[in-house]
């Protein structure tokens, strides 16, 4: 009897020890390194978890914030490519959106399904006071909406930095990288991984420089991004140092100068969909408009769906002939040029669908035929996906879009 109960107890201990070993192995060999990196702090008794949300976050070294700004006018065309090629390659990245409330804002719901929607802020556009400093510093030349338009754009971009700062404060961490771009970018290939960038620099695309730096996309560490995105708050510093007659690209360049941040240029696989008209054929100081079906990296050049007017060697010649410090689109391959002297051609929808592929074509058709009640339902679902929704209700957004039920 005594031996039997002794044996039973021994068995119990053996099982208990084995259990501990297995638990230990799960802990140390766990694929979720976050589990292992969970920090414990002693605050009196008992022990408590710090930041339990860290459990589902990627390690610090990979924390990326992607900020999309601007009017969603063409988002039924750009949204799927942004999801696929810009958000897709950065699996653990948090997405931020800063955009005006207008008739197109409802289209942003195409972002639904992207993995980490952090914060969205849709704001009612209001006039910005044009101080004497701003009037002296900036020039209206080349800006379709003058100095006010520039200030509006700067607020749009800097608002993104504010959102990121607020989100960081809310969650007690800092991002390591910030990627900022526009919602009207059409992507034709995936973005490069973050480990191909160096934290010492700020990265912008080649081309479309207009005497400064291309400001259609930027990537940098949290530190260099703070300089790049501070587009309004650095103006007085730039003014103080004597800069004058700046437009968007040159003001962007002077921000880096006054803060000693070195900028590097790279090629990036996107173009900016534009309804603007440009003279044809493009002149040396003009702006070439590319077909979205061009193969190479377009580095944020202006584009539209079109039947190309110039391809091959002759298109390359025109691109090569454009002024390096102005509208040149940077190194590319197989550019196809559109005649952008008029509106988008009849039947552009079919051209778009063929080039962009089935998924994008479906998204375009879905948004173009969206009814009011579909809109309400989809925006409601979309709203649930965000950690921070600083935007009007579905009703307001769908009404702004003038959608009706058939
Ligand atoms: C802008 O100017 C108006 C009057 O010109 C003034 O009432 C308002 O407070 C100013 N806003 C800011 C943010 O300075
Ligand atoms: C255009 O320039 C690139 C390099 O900048 C060169 O490789 C290409 O051959 C040029 N094309 C033409 C048609 O001149």
Short mmCIF file of C-alpha atoms and ligand atoms in Angstrom, two decimals:
data_model
loop_
_atom_site.label_atom_id
_atom_site.label_comp_id
_atom_site.label_asym_id
_atom_site.label_seq_id
_atom_site.Cartn_x
_atom_site.Cartn_y
_atom_site.Cartn_z
CA UNK A 1 0.00 0.00 0.00
CA UNK A 2 2.71 2.45 1.09
CA UNK A 3 4.81 1.67 -2.03
CA UNK A 4 1.81 2.17 -4.34
CA UNK A 5 1.00 5.62 -2.97
CA UNK A 6 4.71 6.55 -3.06
CA UNK A 7 4.82 5.53 -6.73
CA UNK A 8 1.72 7.57 -7.45
CA UNK A 9 3.24 10.64 -5.87
CA UNK A 10 6.46 10.11 -7.85
CA UNK A 11 4.44 9.88 -11.04
CA UNK A 12 2.68 13.09 -10.16
CA UNK A 13 5.99 14.92 -9.70
CA UNK A 14 7.32 13.49 -12.94
CA UNK A 15 4.28 14.74 -14.84
CA UNK A 16 4.52 18.10 -13.13
CA UNK A 17 8.22 18.45 -14.08
CA UNK A 18 7.57 17.37 -17.65
CA UNK A 19 4.77 19.90 -17.84
CA UNK A 20 7.11 22.66 -16.70
CA UNK A 21 9.69 21.68 -19.31
CA UNK A 22 7.09 21.73 -22.07
CA UNK A 23 5.81 25.13 -20.95
CA UNK A 24 9.38 26.41 -20.86
CA UNK A 25 9.98 25.15 -24.37
CA UNK A 26 6.80 26.77 -25.64
CA UNK A 27 7.93 30.01 -24.03
CA UNK A 28 11.47 30.01 -25.38
CA UNK A 29 10.85 28.47 -28.76
CA UNK A 30 7.66 30.37 -29.39
CA UNK A 31 7.55 31.83 -32.88
CA UNK A 32 6.02 34.94 -31.40
CA UNK A 33 9.14 36.66 -30.22
CA UNK A 34 6.87 39.30 -28.75
CA UNK A 35 5.89 36.83 -26.07
CA UNK A 36 9.51 36.49 -25.08
CA UNK A 37 10.10 40.21 -25.18
CA UNK A 38 7.18 41.02 -22.94
CA UNK A 39 8.47 43.21 -20.18
CA UNK A 40 7.50 42.70 -16.58
CA UNK A 41 7.74 45.50 -14.12
CA UNK A 42 7.48 45.30 -10.40
CA UNK A 43 5.09 47.85 -9.02
CA UNK A 44 4.68 46.80 -5.44
CA UNK A 45 2.82 43.57 -5.40
CA UNK A 46 1.52 41.79 -7.39
CA UNK A 47 3.54 41.91 -10.61
CA UNK A 48 1.69 43.52 -13.44
CA UNK A 49 1.89 43.39 -17.19
CA UNK A 50 3.07 46.55 -18.89
CA UNK A 51 1.46 47.44 -22.16
CA UNK A 52 -0.41 44.22 -22.83
CA UNK A 53 -1.06 45.47 -26.38
CA UNK A 54 2.65 44.84 -27.06
CA UNK A 55 1.83 41.17 -27.27
CA UNK A 56 0.30 41.62 -30.68
CA UNK A 57 2.79 44.18 -31.95
CA UNK A 58 5.89 43.52 -34.03
CA UNK A 59 9.29 44.08 -32.42
CA UNK A 60 10.43 47.69 -32.07
CA UNK A 61 12.91 47.54 -34.90
CA UNK A 62 10.17 47.02 -37.44
CA UNK A 63 7.55 49.49 -36.33
CA UNK A 64 6.44 51.37 -39.40
CA UNK A 65 3.78 54.06 -39.72
CA UNK A 66 2.37 54.64 -43.19
CA UNK A 67 0.55 57.90 -43.65
CA UNK A 68 -1.72 58.59 -46.60
CA UNK A 69 -2.84 62.14 -47.20
CA UNK A 70 -5.01 64.12 -49.57
CA UNK A 71 -8.31 64.15 -51.39
CA UNK A 72 -9.65 60.72 -52.37
CA UNK A 73 -10.84 61.93 -55.79
CA UNK A 74 -9.38 58.96 -57.66
CA UNK A 75 -9.27 56.44 -54.82
CA UNK A 76 -11.49 53.96 -56.67
CA UNK A 77 -8.53 53.72 -59.08
CA UNK A 78 -5.58 54.03 -56.70
CA UNK A 79 -6.94 52.30 -53.56
CA UNK A 80 -6.37 48.65 -54.58
CA UNK A 81 -2.85 49.37 -55.84
CA UNK A 82 -2.01 51.16 -52.58
CA UNK A 83 -3.30 48.22 -50.57
CA UNK A 84 -1.41 45.73 -52.66
CA UNK A 85 1.93 47.39 -53.39
CA UNK A 86 2.36 50.03 -50.67
CA UNK A 87 0.75 48.48 -47.58
CA UNK A 88 1.25 44.86 -48.59
CA UNK A 89 5.06 44.74 -48.30
CA UNK A 90 5.01 46.15 -44.73
CA UNK A 91 3.08 43.53 -42.87
CA UNK A 92 3.31 45.00 -39.38
CA UNK A 93 2.86 48.62 -40.40
CA UNK A 94 0.15 50.86 -38.94
CA UNK A 95 -1.89 52.90 -41.39
CA UNK A 96 -2.83 56.56 -40.85
CA UNK A 97 -5.09 58.62 -43.11
CA UNK A 98 -5.43 62.41 -43.10
CA UNK A 99 -7.88 63.73 -45.64
CA UNK A 100 -10.54 66.41 -46.12
CA UNK A 101 -14.25 65.68 -45.76
CA UNK A 102 -15.61 65.92 -49.28
CA UNK A 103 -17.67 64.03 -51.83
CA UNK A 104 -14.88 61.48 -52.34
CA UNK A 105 -13.99 60.64 -48.74
CA UNK A 106 -16.41 57.68 -48.72
CA UNK A 107 -14.16 55.95 -51.29
CA UNK A 108 -11.51 55.50 -48.60
CA UNK A 109 -13.46 52.48 -47.38
CA UNK A 110 -11.58 50.57 -50.09
CA UNK A 111 -8.83 50.37 -47.46
CA UNK A 112 -11.02 47.91 -45.58
CA UNK A 113 -9.18 44.62 -45.36
CA UNK A 114 -5.77 46.24 -44.87
CA UNK A 115 -4.38 44.65 -41.72
CA UNK A 116 -3.61 47.48 -39.30
CA UNK A 117 -5.78 50.54 -39.56
CA UNK A 118 -4.54 52.78 -36.75
CA UNK A 119 -6.05 56.27 -37.06
CA UNK A 120 -8.08 58.18 -39.61
CA UNK A 121 -8.81 61.89 -39.40
CA UNK A 122 -11.18 63.48 -41.88
CA UNK A 123 -11.43 67.23 -41.39
CA UNK A 124 -13.59 70.05 -42.65
CA UNK A 125 -11.25 72.19 -44.77
CA UNK A 126 -11.03 75.75 -43.41
CA UNK A 127 -9.04 78.73 -44.59
CA UNK A 128 -5.61 79.14 -43.05
CA UNK A 129 -4.58 82.63 -42.00
CA UNK A 130 -2.04 83.90 -44.44
CA UNK A 131 0.47 85.65 -42.24
CA UNK A 132 2.92 88.23 -43.57
CA UNK A 133 5.69 85.71 -42.96
CA UNK A 134 3.99 83.15 -45.21
CA UNK A 135 3.35 85.74 -47.93
CA UNK A 136 7.01 86.77 -47.91
CA UNK A 137 8.34 83.24 -47.80
CA UNK A 138 6.13 81.50 -50.36
CA UNK A 139 5.25 82.20 -53.96
CA UNK A 140 1.97 81.44 -55.68
CA UNK A 141 3.78 80.64 -58.93
CA UNK A 142 3.07 77.06 -60.06
CA UNK A 143 0.51 76.45 -57.34
CA UNK A 144 -3.01 76.07 -58.78
CA UNK A 145 -4.57 77.47 -55.60
CA UNK A 146 -1.90 80.01 -54.76
CA UNK A 147 -0.28 80.44 -51.37
CA UNK A 148 -3.48 79.31 -49.67
CA UNK A 149 -3.26 76.04 -51.61
CA UNK A 150 0.32 75.53 -50.44
CA UNK A 151 -0.62 76.18 -46.82
CA UNK A 152 -3.53 73.75 -47.10
CA UNK A 153 -1.20 71.09 -48.46
CA UNK A 154 1.35 71.71 -45.70
CA UNK A 155 -1.35 71.37 -43.07
CA UNK A 156 -2.50 68.13 -44.65
CA UNK A 157 1.02 66.68 -44.39
CA UNK A 158 1.89 68.00 -40.96
CA UNK A 159 -1.45 66.77 -39.65
CA UNK A 160 -0.15 63.32 -40.37
CA UNK A 161 2.82 63.86 -38.06
CA UNK A 162 0.46 65.12 -35.35
CA UNK A 163 -1.70 62.01 -35.68
CA UNK A 164 1.32 59.75 -35.39
CA UNK A 165 2.53 61.62 -32.31
CA UNK A 166 -0.89 61.38 -30.68
CA UNK A 167 -1.12 57.67 -31.41
CA UNK A 168 2.35 57.08 -30.00
CA UNK A 169 1.48 58.96 -26.81
CA UNK A 170 -1.72 56.96 -26.48
CA UNK A 171 0.13 53.65 -26.78
CA UNK A 172 3.49 54.60 -25.18
CA UNK A 173 5.83 53.67 -28.00
CA UNK A 174 7.53 55.31 -30.97
CA UNK A 175 7.63 54.22 -34.56
CA UNK A 176 11.01 53.54 -36.11
CA UNK A 177 10.02 54.43 -39.66
CA UNK A 178 7.48 56.70 -41.27
CA UNK A 179 6.34 56.41 -44.87
CA UNK A 180 4.28 59.32 -46.14
CA UNK A 181 2.55 59.57 -49.47
CA UNK A 182 -0.63 60.68 -51.20
CA UNK A 183 -3.88 58.81 -51.69
CA UNK A 184 -3.87 59.56 -55.44
CA UNK A 185 -0.76 57.46 -56.16
CA UNK A 186 -1.17 54.54 -58.54
CA UNK A 187 1.35 51.77 -57.79
CA UNK A 188 2.61 49.38 -60.45
CA UNK A 189 5.02 47.30 -58.33
CA UNK A 190 5.74 46.64 -54.63
CA UNK A 191 7.64 49.07 -52.38
CA UNK A 192 11.13 48.03 -51.26
CA UNK A 193 11.50 46.62 -47.71
CA UNK A 194 12.46 48.98 -44.85
CA UNK A 195 15.79 47.26 -44.29
CA UNK A 196 16.89 48.59 -47.67
CA UNK A 197 16.84 52.11 -46.20
CA UNK A 198 19.40 53.78 -43.95
CA UNK A 199 18.15 55.65 -40.88
CA UNK A 200 20.69 58.43 -41.43
CA UNK A 201 18.88 59.78 -44.49
CA UNK A 202 15.51 60.87 -45.68
CA UNK A 203 14.45 59.24 -48.96
CA UNK A 204 12.48 60.85 -51.75
CA UNK A 205 11.86 59.77 -55.35
CA UNK A 206 14.01 60.96 -58.24
CA UNK A 207 12.46 63.42 -60.62
CA UNK A 208 9.57 65.91 -60.41
CA UNK A 209 11.90 68.15 -58.40
CA UNK A 210 10.97 71.62 -59.67
CA UNK A 211 14.05 73.14 -58.11
CA UNK A 212 13.74 71.32 -54.78
CA UNK A 213 12.82 67.78 -53.82
CA UNK A 214 10.03 65.55 -55.07
CA UNK A 215 7.43 65.76 -52.29
CA UNK A 216 5.04 63.07 -53.49
CA UNK A 217 6.49 60.35 -51.26
CA UNK A 218 8.99 60.29 -48.42
CA UNK A 219 10.51 57.64 -46.20
CA UNK A 220 12.69 58.09 -43.19
CA UNK A 221 13.36 57.23 -39.59
CA UNK A 222 11.11 58.77 -36.99
CA UNK A 223 13.70 61.53 -36.53
CA UNK A 224 14.22 62.53 -40.16
CA UNK A 225 10.48 62.21 -40.78
CA UNK A 226 9.81 64.73 -38.04
CA UNK A 227 11.79 67.25 -40.12
CA UNK A 228 10.19 66.22 -43.41
CA UNK A 229 6.60 66.36 -42.18
CA UNK A 230 6.86 69.60 -40.20
CA UNK A 231 5.83 71.54 -43.27
CA UNK A 232 3.92 74.31 -41.50
CA UNK A 233 5.81 74.62 -38.25
CA UNK A 234 9.24 74.92 -39.89
CA UNK A 235 8.14 77.83 -42.10
CA UNK A 236 9.02 80.54 -39.58
CA UNK A 237 12.48 79.04 -39.08
CA UNK A 238 13.05 78.95 -42.84
CA UNK A 239 11.81 82.53 -43.15
CA UNK A 240 14.08 83.65 -40.33
CA UNK A 241 17.09 82.24 -42.17
CA UNK A 242 16.27 84.39 -45.17
CA UNK A 243 14.67 81.98 -47.64
CA UNK A 244 12.17 83.61 -50.02
CA UNK A 245 9.96 82.86 -53.06
CA UNK A 246 9.56 79.17 -52.23
CA UNK A 247 7.04 76.77 -53.68
CA UNK A 248 6.26 73.32 -52.36
CA UNK A 249 9.36 71.47 -53.60
CA UNK A 250 11.86 74.19 -52.73
CA UNK A 251 10.30 74.75 -49.30
CA UNK A 252 10.61 70.98 -48.75
CA UNK A 253 14.31 71.10 -49.64
CA UNK A 254 14.96 74.04 -47.32
CA UNK A 255 13.44 72.15 -44.38
CA UNK A 256 16.23 69.58 -44.68
CA UNK A 257 18.84 72.31 -45.11
CA UNK A 258 17.89 74.17 -41.95
CA UNK A 259 17.80 70.95 -39.94
CA UNK A 260 20.89 69.33 -41.51
CA UNK A 261 19.18 66.21 -42.74
CA UNK A 262 20.73 64.55 -45.75
CA UNK A 263 18.34 63.46 -48.48
CA UNK A 264 18.82 60.52 -50.79
CA UNK A 265 16.94 59.85 -54.01
CA UNK A 266 15.64 56.47 -55.09
CA UNK A 267 13.32 55.12 -57.72
CA UNK A 268 9.80 54.23 -56.60
CA UNK A 269 7.10 52.36 -58.51
CA UNK A 270 4.18 54.79 -58.52
CA UNK A 271 2.70 57.70 -60.42
CA UNK A 272 0.16 60.34 -59.42
CA UNK A 273 -3.19 60.16 -61.23
CA UNK A 274 -4.00 63.59 -62.49
CA UNK A 275 -6.88 65.20 -64.35
CA UNK A 276 -4.81 68.31 -65.07
CA UNK A 277 -4.09 69.23 -68.68
CA UNK A 278 -0.55 69.75 -69.96
CA UNK A 279 0.70 70.94 -73.32
CA UNK A 280 1.56 68.39 -75.99
CA UNK A 281 4.19 67.47 -76.98
CA UNK A 282 5.92 68.01 -73.61
CA UNK A 283 8.59 70.70 -73.77
CA UNK A 284 11.92 70.84 -72.02
CA UNK A 285 10.40 72.71 -69.06
CA UNK A 286 7.02 70.98 -69.28
CA UNK A 287 5.49 68.09 -67.41
CA UNK A 288 5.32 64.73 -69.19
CA UNK A 289 2.21 62.68 -68.44
CA UNK A 290 2.71 58.93 -68.48
CA UNK A 291 0.36 56.08 -69.18
CA UNK A 292 -0.40 53.99 -66.09
CA UNK A 293 0.69 51.08 -68.29
CA UNK A 294 4.32 52.28 -68.39
CA UNK A 295 6.59 49.59 -67.10
CA UNK A 296 9.34 51.29 -65.14
CA UNK A 297 9.36 53.11 -61.83
CA UNK A 298 7.58 56.41 -62.47
CA UNK A 299 8.78 58.07 -59.27
CA UNK A 300 5.53 59.90 -58.70
CA UNK A 301 5.26 61.42 -62.20
CA UNK A 302 1.83 62.55 -63.38
CA UNK A 303 -0.16 59.81 -65.12
CA UNK A 304 -3.55 58.82 -66.46
CA UNK A 305 -5.10 55.83 -68.22
CA UNK A 306 -4.60 56.53 -71.93
CA UNK A 307 -3.80 55.15 -75.35
CA UNK A 308 -0.12 56.18 -75.48
CA UNK A 309 0.85 58.71 -78.12
CA UNK A 310 4.58 58.01 -77.87
CA UNK A 311 6.29 54.77 -76.87
CA UNK A 312 9.70 53.13 -77.12
CA UNK A 313 12.76 55.11 -78.14
CA UNK A 314 10.83 58.24 -79.07
CA UNK A 315 9.14 58.39 -75.67
CA UNK A 316 12.51 57.86 -73.98
CA UNK A 317 13.96 60.73 -75.97
CA UNK A 318 11.21 63.09 -74.84
CA UNK A 319 11.64 62.00 -71.23
CA UNK A 320 15.43 62.36 -71.46
CA UNK A 321 15.09 65.80 -72.98
CA UNK A 322 13.05 67.22 -70.14
CA UNK A 323 14.82 69.53 -67.74
CA UNK A 324 16.60 67.58 -65.00
CA UNK A 325 15.85 70.06 -62.22
CA UNK A 326 12.21 70.44 -63.15
CA UNK A 327 9.70 67.99 -64.59
CA UNK A 328 12.07 65.13 -65.49
CA UNK A 329 10.57 61.88 -64.18
CA UNK A 330 13.83 60.27 -63.09
CA UNK A 331 15.39 57.05 -64.35
CA UNK A 332 12.70 54.75 -65.74
CA UNK A 333 12.26 52.06 -68.36
CA UNK A 334 9.75 51.75 -71.13
CA UNK A 335 7.88 55.02 -70.50
CA UNK A 336 4.68 55.50 -72.49
CA UNK A 337 3.54 59.09 -72.99
CA UNK A 338 -0.05 60.34 -73.02
CA UNK A 339 -1.25 63.39 -74.84
CA UNK A 340 -2.65 65.19 -71.82
CA UNK A 341 -3.73 68.37 -73.58
CA UNK A 342 -7.38 67.42 -73.10
CA UNK A 343 -9.60 65.51 -70.71
CA UNK A 344 -9.15 61.78 -70.10
CA UNK A 345 -10.09 60.05 -73.33
CA UNK A 346 -13.44 58.32 -73.92
CA UNK A 347 -13.30 54.73 -72.79
CA UNK A 348 -10.52 55.32 -70.25
CA UNK A 349 -12.38 52.99 -67.90
CA UNK A 350 -11.72 49.99 -70.15
CA UNK A 351 -8.08 50.99 -70.57
CA UNK A 352 -7.74 51.22 -66.79
CA UNK A 353 -9.42 47.86 -66.15
CA UNK A 354 -7.19 46.10 -68.65
CA UNK A 355 -3.97 47.50 -67.21
CA UNK A 356 -4.83 47.42 -63.51
CA UNK A 357 -6.26 43.91 -63.48
CA UNK A 358 -9.39 42.24 -62.26
CA UNK A 359 -9.30 43.16 -58.59
CA UNK A 360 -8.80 46.86 -59.33
CA UNK A 361 -11.45 46.76 -62.05
CA UNK A 362 -13.94 45.27 -59.59
CA UNK A 363 -13.16 47.95 -57.02
CA UNK A 364 -13.60 50.69 -59.61
CA UNK A 365 -16.94 49.32 -60.72
CA UNK A 366 -18.10 48.77 -57.17
CA UNK A 367 -17.36 52.34 -56.08
CA UNK A 368 -18.72 53.88 -59.29
CA UNK A 369 -22.05 52.14 -58.83
CA UNK A 370 -22.25 52.46 -55.05
CA UNK A 371 -25.72 53.15 -53.70
CA UNK A 372 -26.44 55.16 -50.57
CA UNK A 373 -27.42 52.14 -48.48
CA UNK A 374 -24.40 50.11 -49.59
CA UNK A 375 -22.25 53.08 -48.69
CA UNK A 376 -23.77 53.33 -45.18
CA UNK A 377 -23.27 49.65 -44.53
CA UNK A 378 -19.70 49.55 -45.83
CA UNK A 379 -18.59 52.71 -44.03
CA UNK A 380 -20.11 51.38 -40.81
CA UNK A 381 -18.07 48.20 -41.14
CA UNK A 382 -15.00 50.18 -42.15
CA UNK A 383 -15.31 52.40 -39.07
CA UNK A 384 -15.09 49.36 -36.80
CA UNK A 385 -11.69 48.45 -38.20
CA UNK A 386 -9.94 51.60 -36.98
CA UNK A 387 -8.38 52.02 -33.55
CA UNK A 388 -9.05 55.76 -33.83
CA UNK A 389 -11.88 57.09 -35.99
CA UNK A 390 -11.81 60.89 -35.96
CA UNK A 391 -14.28 61.41 -38.77
CA UNK A 392 -17.99 62.03 -39.33
CA UNK A 393 -20.63 59.33 -39.39
CA UNK A 394 -21.35 57.11 -42.38
CA UNK A 395 -24.49 59.18 -43.07
CA UNK A 396 -22.48 62.38 -43.47
CA UNK A 397 -19.80 60.80 -45.65
CA UNK A 398 -22.31 59.05 -47.92
CA UNK A 399 -24.47 62.19 -48.22
CA UNK A 400 -21.39 64.20 -49.20
CA UNK A 401 -20.82 61.67 -51.94
CA UNK A 402 -24.32 62.45 -53.34
CA UNK A 403 -25.05 58.74 -53.51
CA UNK A 404 -28.62 57.61 -54.06
CA UNK A 405 -30.49 54.34 -53.83
CA UNK A 406 -31.76 53.17 -57.18
C1 LIG B 1 -7.07 84.26 -38.23
O1 LIG B 1 -7.46 85.59 -38.47
C2 LIG B 1 -8.71 85.93 -37.93
C3 LIG B 1 -9.05 87.36 -38.30
O2 LIG B 1 -8.33 87.81 -39.37
C4 LIG B 1 -8.66 85.76 -36.41
O3 LIG B 1 -9.92 86.06 -35.84
C5 LIG B 1 -8.24 84.37 -36.06
O4 LIG B 1 -8.08 84.22 -34.65
C6 LIG B 1 -6.96 83.99 -36.74
N1 LIG B 1 -6.66 82.58 -36.50
C7 LIG B 1 -5.48 82.17 -36.12
C8 LIG B 1 -5.34 80.70 -35.92
O5 LIG B 1 -4.53 82.90 -35.96
C1 LIG B 2 17.70 57.97 -72.04
O1 LIG B 2 18.59 58.02 -70.95
C2 LIG B 2 18.98 56.77 -70.43
C3 LIG B 2 19.87 56.99 -69.23
O2 LIG B 2 19.64 58.19 -68.59
C4 LIG B 2 19.66 55.94 -71.46
O3 LIG B 2 19.96 54.67 -70.94
C5 LIG B 2 18.75 55.79 -72.67
O4 LIG B 2 19.45 55.10 -73.71
C6 LIG B 2 18.31 57.15 -73.19
N1 LIG B 2 17.37 56.93 -74.27
C7 LIG B 2 17.38 57.61 -75.40
C8 LIG B 2 16.43 57.18 -76.46
O5 LIG B 2 18.14 58.53 -75.60
#
